[in-house]
mmCIF file with all atom_site columns, C-alpha atoms in Angstrom:
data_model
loop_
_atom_site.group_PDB
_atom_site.id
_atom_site.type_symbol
_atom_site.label_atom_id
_atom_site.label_alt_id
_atom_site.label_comp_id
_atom_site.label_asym_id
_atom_site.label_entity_id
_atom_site.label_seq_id
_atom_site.pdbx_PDB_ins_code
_atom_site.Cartn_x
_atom_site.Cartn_y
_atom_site.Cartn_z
_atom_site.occupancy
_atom_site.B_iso_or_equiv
_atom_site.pdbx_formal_charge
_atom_site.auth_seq_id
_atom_site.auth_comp_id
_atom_site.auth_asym_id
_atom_site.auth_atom_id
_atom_site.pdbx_PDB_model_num
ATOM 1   C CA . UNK A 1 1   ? 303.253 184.002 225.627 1.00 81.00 ? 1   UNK A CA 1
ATOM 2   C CA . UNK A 1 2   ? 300.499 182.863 223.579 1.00 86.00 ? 2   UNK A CA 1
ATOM 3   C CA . UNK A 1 3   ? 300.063 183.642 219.860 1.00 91.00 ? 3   UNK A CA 1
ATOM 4   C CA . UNK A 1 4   ? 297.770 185.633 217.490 1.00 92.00 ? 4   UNK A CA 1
ATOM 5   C CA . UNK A 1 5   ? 296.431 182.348 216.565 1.00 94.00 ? 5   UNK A CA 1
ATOM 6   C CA . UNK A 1 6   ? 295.792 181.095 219.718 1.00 94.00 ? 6   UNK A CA 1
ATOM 7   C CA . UNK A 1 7   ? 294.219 183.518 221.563 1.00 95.00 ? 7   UNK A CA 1
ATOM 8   C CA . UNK A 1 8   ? 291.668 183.888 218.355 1.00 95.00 ? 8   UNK A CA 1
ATOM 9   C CA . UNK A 1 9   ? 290.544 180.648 219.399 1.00 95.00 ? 9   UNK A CA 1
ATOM 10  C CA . UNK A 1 10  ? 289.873 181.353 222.646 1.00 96.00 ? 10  UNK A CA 1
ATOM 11  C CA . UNK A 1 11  ? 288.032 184.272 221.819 1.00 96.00 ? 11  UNK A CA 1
ATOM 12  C CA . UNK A 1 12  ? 286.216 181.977 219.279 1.00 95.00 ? 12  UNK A CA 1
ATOM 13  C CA . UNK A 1 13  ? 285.696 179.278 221.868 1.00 96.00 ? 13  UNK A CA 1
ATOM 14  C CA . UNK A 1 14  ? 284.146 181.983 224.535 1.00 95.00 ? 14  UNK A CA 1
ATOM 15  C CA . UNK A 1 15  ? 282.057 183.566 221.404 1.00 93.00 ? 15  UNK A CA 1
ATOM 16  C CA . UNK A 1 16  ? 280.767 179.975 220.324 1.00 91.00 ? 16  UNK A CA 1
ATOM 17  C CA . UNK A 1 17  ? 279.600 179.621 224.212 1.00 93.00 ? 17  UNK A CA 1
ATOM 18  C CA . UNK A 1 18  ? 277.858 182.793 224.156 1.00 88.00 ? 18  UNK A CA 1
ATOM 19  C CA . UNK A 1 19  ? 280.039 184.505 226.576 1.00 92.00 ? 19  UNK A CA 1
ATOM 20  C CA . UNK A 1 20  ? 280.673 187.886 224.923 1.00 91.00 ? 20  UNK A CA 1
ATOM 21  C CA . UNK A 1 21  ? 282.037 189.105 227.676 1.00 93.00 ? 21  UNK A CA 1
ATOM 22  C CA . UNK A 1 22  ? 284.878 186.612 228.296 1.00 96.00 ? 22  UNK A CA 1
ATOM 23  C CA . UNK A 1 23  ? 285.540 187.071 224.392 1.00 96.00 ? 23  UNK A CA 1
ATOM 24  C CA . UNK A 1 24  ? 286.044 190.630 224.857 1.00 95.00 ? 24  UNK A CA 1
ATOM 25  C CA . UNK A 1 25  ? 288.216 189.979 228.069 1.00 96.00 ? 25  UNK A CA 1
ATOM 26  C CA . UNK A 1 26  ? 290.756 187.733 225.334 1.00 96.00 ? 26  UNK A CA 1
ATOM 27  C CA . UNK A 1 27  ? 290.562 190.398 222.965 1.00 96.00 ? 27  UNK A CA 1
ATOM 28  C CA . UNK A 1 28  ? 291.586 193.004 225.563 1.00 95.00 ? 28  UNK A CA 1
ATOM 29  C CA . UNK A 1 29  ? 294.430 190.340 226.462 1.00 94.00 ? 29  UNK A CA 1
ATOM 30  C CA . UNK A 1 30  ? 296.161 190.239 222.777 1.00 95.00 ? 30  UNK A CA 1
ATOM 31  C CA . UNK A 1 31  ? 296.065 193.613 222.946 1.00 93.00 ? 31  UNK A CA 1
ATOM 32  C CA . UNK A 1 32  ? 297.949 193.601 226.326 1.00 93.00 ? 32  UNK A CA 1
ATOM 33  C CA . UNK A 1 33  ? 300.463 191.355 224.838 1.00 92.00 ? 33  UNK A CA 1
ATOM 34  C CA . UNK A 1 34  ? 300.883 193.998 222.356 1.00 93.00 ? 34  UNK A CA 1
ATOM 35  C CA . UNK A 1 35  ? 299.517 191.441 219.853 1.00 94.00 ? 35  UNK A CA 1
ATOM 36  C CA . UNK A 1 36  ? 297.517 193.419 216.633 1.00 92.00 ? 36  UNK A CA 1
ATOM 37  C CA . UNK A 1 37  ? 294.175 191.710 216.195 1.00 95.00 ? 37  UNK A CA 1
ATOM 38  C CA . UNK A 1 38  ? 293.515 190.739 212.712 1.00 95.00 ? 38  UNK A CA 1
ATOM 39  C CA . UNK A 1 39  ? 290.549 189.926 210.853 1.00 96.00 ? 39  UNK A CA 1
ATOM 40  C CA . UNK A 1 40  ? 289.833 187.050 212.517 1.00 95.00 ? 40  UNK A CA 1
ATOM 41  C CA . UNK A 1 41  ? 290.103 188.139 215.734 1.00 96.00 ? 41  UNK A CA 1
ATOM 42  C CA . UNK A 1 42  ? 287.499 191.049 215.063 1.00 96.00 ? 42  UNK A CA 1
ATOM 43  C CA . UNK A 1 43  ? 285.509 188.566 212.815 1.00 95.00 ? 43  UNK A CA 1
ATOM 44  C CA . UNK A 1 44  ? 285.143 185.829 215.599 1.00 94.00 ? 44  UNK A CA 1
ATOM 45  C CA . UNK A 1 45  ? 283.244 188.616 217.832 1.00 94.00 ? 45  UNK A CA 1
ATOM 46  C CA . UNK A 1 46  ? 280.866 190.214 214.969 1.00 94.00 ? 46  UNK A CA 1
ATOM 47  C CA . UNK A 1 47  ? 279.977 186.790 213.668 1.00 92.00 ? 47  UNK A CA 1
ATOM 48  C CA . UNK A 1 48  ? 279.382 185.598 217.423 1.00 91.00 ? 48  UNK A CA 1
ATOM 49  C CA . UNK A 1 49  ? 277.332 188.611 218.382 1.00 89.00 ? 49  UNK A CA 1
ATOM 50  C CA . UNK A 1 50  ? 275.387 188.246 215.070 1.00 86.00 ? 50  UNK A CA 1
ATOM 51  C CA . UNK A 1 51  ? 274.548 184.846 216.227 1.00 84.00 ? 51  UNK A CA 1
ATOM 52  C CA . UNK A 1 52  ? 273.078 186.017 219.689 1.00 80.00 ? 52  UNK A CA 1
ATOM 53  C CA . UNK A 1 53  ? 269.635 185.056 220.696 1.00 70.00 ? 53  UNK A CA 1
ATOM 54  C CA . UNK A 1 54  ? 268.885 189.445 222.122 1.00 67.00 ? 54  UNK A CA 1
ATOM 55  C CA . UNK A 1 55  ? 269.111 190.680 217.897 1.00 65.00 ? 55  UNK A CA 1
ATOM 56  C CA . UNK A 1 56  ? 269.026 194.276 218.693 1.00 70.00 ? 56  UNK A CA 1
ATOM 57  C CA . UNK A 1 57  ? 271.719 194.529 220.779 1.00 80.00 ? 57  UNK A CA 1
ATOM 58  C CA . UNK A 1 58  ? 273.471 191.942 219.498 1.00 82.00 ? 58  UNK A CA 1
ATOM 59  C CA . UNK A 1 59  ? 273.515 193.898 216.123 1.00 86.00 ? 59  UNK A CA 1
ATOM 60  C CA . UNK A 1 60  ? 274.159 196.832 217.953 1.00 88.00 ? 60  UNK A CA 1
ATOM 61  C CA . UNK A 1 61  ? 277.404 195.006 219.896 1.00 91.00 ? 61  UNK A CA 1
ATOM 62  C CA . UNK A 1 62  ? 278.110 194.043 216.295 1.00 92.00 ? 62  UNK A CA 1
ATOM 63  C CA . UNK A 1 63  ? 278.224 197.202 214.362 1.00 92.00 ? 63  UNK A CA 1
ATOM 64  C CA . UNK A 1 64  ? 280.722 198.993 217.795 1.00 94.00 ? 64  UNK A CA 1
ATOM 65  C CA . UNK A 1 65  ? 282.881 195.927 216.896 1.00 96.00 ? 65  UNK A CA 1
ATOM 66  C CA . UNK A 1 66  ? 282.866 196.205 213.041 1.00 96.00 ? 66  UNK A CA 1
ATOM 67  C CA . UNK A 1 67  ? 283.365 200.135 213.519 1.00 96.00 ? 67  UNK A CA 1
ATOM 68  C CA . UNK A 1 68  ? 286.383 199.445 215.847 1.00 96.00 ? 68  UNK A CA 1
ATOM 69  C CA . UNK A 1 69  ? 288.188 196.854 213.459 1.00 97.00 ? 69  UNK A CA 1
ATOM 70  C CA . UNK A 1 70  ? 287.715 199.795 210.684 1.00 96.00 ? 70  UNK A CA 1
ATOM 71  C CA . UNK A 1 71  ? 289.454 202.378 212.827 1.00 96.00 ? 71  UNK A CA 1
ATOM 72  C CA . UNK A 1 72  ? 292.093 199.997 213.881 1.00 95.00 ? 72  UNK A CA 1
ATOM 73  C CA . UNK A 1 73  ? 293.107 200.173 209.917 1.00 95.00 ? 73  UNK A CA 1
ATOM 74  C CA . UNK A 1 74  ? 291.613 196.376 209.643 1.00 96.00 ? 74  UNK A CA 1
ATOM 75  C CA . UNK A 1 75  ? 290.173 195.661 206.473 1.00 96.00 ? 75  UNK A CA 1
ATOM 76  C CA . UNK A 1 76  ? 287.114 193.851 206.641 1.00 97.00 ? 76  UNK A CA 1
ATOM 77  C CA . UNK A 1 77  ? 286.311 191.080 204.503 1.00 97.00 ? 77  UNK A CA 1
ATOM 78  C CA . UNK A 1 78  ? 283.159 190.517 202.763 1.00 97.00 ? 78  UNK A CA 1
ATOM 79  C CA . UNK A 1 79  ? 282.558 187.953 205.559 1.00 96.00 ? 79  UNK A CA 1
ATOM 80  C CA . UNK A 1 80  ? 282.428 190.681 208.294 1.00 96.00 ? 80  UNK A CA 1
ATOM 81  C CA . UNK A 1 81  ? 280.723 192.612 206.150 1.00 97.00 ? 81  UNK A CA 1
ATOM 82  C CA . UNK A 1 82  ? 278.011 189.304 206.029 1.00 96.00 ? 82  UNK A CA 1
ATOM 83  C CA . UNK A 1 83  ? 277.920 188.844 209.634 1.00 92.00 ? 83  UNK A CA 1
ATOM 84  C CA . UNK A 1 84  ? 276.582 192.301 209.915 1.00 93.00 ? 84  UNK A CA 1
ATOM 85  C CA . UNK A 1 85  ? 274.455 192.782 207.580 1.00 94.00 ? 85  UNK A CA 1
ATOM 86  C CA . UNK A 1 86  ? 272.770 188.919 208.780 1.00 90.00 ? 86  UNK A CA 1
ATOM 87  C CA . UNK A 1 87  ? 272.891 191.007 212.238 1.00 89.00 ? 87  UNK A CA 1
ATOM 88  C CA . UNK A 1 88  ? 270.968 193.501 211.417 1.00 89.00 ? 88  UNK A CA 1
ATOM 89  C CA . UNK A 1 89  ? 268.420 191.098 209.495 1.00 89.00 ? 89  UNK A CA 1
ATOM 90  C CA . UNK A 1 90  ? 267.640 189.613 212.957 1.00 84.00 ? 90  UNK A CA 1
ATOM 91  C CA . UNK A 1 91  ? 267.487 192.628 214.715 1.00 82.00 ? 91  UNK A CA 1
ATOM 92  C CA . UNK A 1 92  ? 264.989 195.990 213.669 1.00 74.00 ? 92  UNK A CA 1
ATOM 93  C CA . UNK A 1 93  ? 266.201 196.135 210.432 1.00 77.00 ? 93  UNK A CA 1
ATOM 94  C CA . UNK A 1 94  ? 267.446 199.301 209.110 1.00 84.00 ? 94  UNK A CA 1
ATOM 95  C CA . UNK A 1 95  ? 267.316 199.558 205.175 1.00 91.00 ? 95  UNK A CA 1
ATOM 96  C CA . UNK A 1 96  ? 269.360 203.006 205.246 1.00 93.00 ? 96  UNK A CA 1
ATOM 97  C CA . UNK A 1 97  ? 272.214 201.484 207.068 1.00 93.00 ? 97  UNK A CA 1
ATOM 98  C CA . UNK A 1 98  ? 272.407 197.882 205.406 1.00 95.00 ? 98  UNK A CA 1
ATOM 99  C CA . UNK A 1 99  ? 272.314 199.701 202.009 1.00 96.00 ? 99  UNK A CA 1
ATOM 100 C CA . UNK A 1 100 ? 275.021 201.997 203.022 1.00 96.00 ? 100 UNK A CA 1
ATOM 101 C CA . UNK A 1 101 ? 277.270 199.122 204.205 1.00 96.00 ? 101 UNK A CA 1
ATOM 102 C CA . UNK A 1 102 ? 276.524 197.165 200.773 1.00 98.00 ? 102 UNK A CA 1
ATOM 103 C CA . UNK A 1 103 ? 277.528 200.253 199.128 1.00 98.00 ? 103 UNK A CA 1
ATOM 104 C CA . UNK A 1 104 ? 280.549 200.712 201.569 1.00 97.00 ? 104 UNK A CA 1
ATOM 105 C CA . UNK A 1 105 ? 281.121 196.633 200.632 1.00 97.00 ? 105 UNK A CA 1
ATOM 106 C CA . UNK A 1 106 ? 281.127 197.138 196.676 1.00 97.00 ? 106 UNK A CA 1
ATOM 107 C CA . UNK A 1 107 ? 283.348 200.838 197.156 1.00 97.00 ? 107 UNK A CA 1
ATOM 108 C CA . UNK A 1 108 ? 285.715 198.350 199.224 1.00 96.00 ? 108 UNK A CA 1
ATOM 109 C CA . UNK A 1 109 ? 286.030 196.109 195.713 1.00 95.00 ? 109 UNK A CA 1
ATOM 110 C CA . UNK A 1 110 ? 284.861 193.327 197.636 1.00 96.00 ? 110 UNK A CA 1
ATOM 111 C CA . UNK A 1 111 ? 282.525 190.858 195.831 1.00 94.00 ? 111 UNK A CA 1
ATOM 112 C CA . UNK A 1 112 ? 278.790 190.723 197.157 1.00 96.00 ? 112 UNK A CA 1
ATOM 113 C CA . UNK A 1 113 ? 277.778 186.672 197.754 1.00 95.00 ? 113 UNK A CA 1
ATOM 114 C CA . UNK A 1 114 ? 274.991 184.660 197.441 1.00 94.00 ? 114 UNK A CA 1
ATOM 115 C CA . UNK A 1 115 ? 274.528 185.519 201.678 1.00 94.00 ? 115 UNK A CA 1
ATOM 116 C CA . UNK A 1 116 ? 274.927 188.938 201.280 1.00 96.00 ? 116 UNK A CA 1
ATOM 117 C CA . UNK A 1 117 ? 272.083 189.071 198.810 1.00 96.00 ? 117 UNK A CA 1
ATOM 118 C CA . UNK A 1 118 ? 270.222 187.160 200.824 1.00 95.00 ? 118 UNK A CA 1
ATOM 119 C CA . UNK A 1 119 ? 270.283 189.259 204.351 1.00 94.00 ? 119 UNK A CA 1
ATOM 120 C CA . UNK A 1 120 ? 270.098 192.380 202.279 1.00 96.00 ? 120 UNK A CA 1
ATOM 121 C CA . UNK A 1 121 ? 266.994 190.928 200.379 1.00 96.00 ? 121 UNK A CA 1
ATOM 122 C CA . UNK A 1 122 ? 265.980 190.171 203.881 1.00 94.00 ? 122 UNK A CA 1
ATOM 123 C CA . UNK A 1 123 ? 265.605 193.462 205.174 1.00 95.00 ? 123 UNK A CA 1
ATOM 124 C CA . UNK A 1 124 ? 265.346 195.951 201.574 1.00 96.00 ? 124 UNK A CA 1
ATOM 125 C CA . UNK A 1 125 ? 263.396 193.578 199.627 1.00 95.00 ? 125 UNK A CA 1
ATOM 126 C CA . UNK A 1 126 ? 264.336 191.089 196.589 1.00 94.00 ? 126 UNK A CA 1
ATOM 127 C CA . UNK A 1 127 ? 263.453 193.819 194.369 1.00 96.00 ? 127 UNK A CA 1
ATOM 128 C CA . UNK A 1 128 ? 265.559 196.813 195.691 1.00 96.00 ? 128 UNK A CA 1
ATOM 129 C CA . UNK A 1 129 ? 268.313 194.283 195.725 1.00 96.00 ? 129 UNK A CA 1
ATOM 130 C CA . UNK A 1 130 ? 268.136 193.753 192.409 1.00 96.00 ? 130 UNK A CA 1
ATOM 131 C CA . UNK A 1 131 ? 268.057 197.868 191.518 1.00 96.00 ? 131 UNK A CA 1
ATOM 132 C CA . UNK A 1 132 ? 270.532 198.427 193.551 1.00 97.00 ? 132 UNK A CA 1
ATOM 133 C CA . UNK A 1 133 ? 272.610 195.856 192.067 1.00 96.00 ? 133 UNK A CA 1
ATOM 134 C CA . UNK A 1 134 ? 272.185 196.958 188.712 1.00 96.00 ? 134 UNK A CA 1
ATOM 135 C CA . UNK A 1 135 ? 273.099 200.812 189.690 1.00 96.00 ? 135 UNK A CA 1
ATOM 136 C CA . UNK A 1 136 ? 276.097 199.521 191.617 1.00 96.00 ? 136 UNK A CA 1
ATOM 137 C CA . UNK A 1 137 ? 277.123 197.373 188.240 1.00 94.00 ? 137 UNK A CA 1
ATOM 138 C CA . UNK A 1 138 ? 277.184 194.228 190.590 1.00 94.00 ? 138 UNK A CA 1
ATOM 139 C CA . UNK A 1 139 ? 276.191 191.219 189.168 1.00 88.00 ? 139 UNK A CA 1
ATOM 140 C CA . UNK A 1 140 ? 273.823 189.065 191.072 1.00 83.00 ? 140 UNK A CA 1
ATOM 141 C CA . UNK A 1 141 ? 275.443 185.841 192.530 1.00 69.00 ? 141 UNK A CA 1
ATOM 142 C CA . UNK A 1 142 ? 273.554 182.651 191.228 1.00 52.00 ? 142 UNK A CA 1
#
């Protein structure tokens, strides 16, 4: 039986070759082998959908996946939290819902970097990056 370990690098592998579906059919495979996905296994399908060519669904695919690794009790790191956010930069931004996952990001004790600045400066603005950062008490990576 293969491991954790392995199978999140076929579901990597199928992600990096833009076959979503294929990664999905892995990650519906650990699951049958009563294996828990961990972060990695939920980050290699957010960070591959964020990286999709078709943005709005892609982010869309993205955000069902981040959701899912959140009700699974899966803590995401600020990486997943990155790969979003950078997903819904490509896509029709939202400025509601990227501030509200910032916010859910800081609330989380996790520590914004210089790429999570950058997507959410992307779609709020440099400015309202900086305001929010100051209400939040976050300090602004260099």
């Amino acid at each position: 039986q293969p491991s954790s370990a392995t199978l999140n690098c076929l579901i990597r592998a199928r992600m990096g070759a833009g076959d979503a579906r294929g990664a999905e059919e892995w990650f519906g495979r650990m699951r049958r082998a009563a294996l828990q996905p961990d972060v990695r296994s939920y980050g290699c399908i957010i960070n591959g959908y964020a990286q999709l060519d078709r943005a709005a669904q892609a982010a869309g695919d993205a955000r069902q996946w981040f959701r899912a690794m959140e009700q699974d009790g899966v803590q995401p790191t600020v990486i997943q939290y990155n790969q979003l956010i950078a997903a819904l930069w490509k896509s029709d931004p939202q400025p509601g819902e990227a501030e509200g996952l910032f916010r859910s990001l800081v609330a989380s004790r996790l520590a914004p970097t210089r790429i999570t600045l950058k997507s959410l400066g992307g779609i709020l603005g440099r400015r309202a990056v900086s305001e929010l950062c100051r209400e939040l008490g976050v300090e602004e990576a260099a």
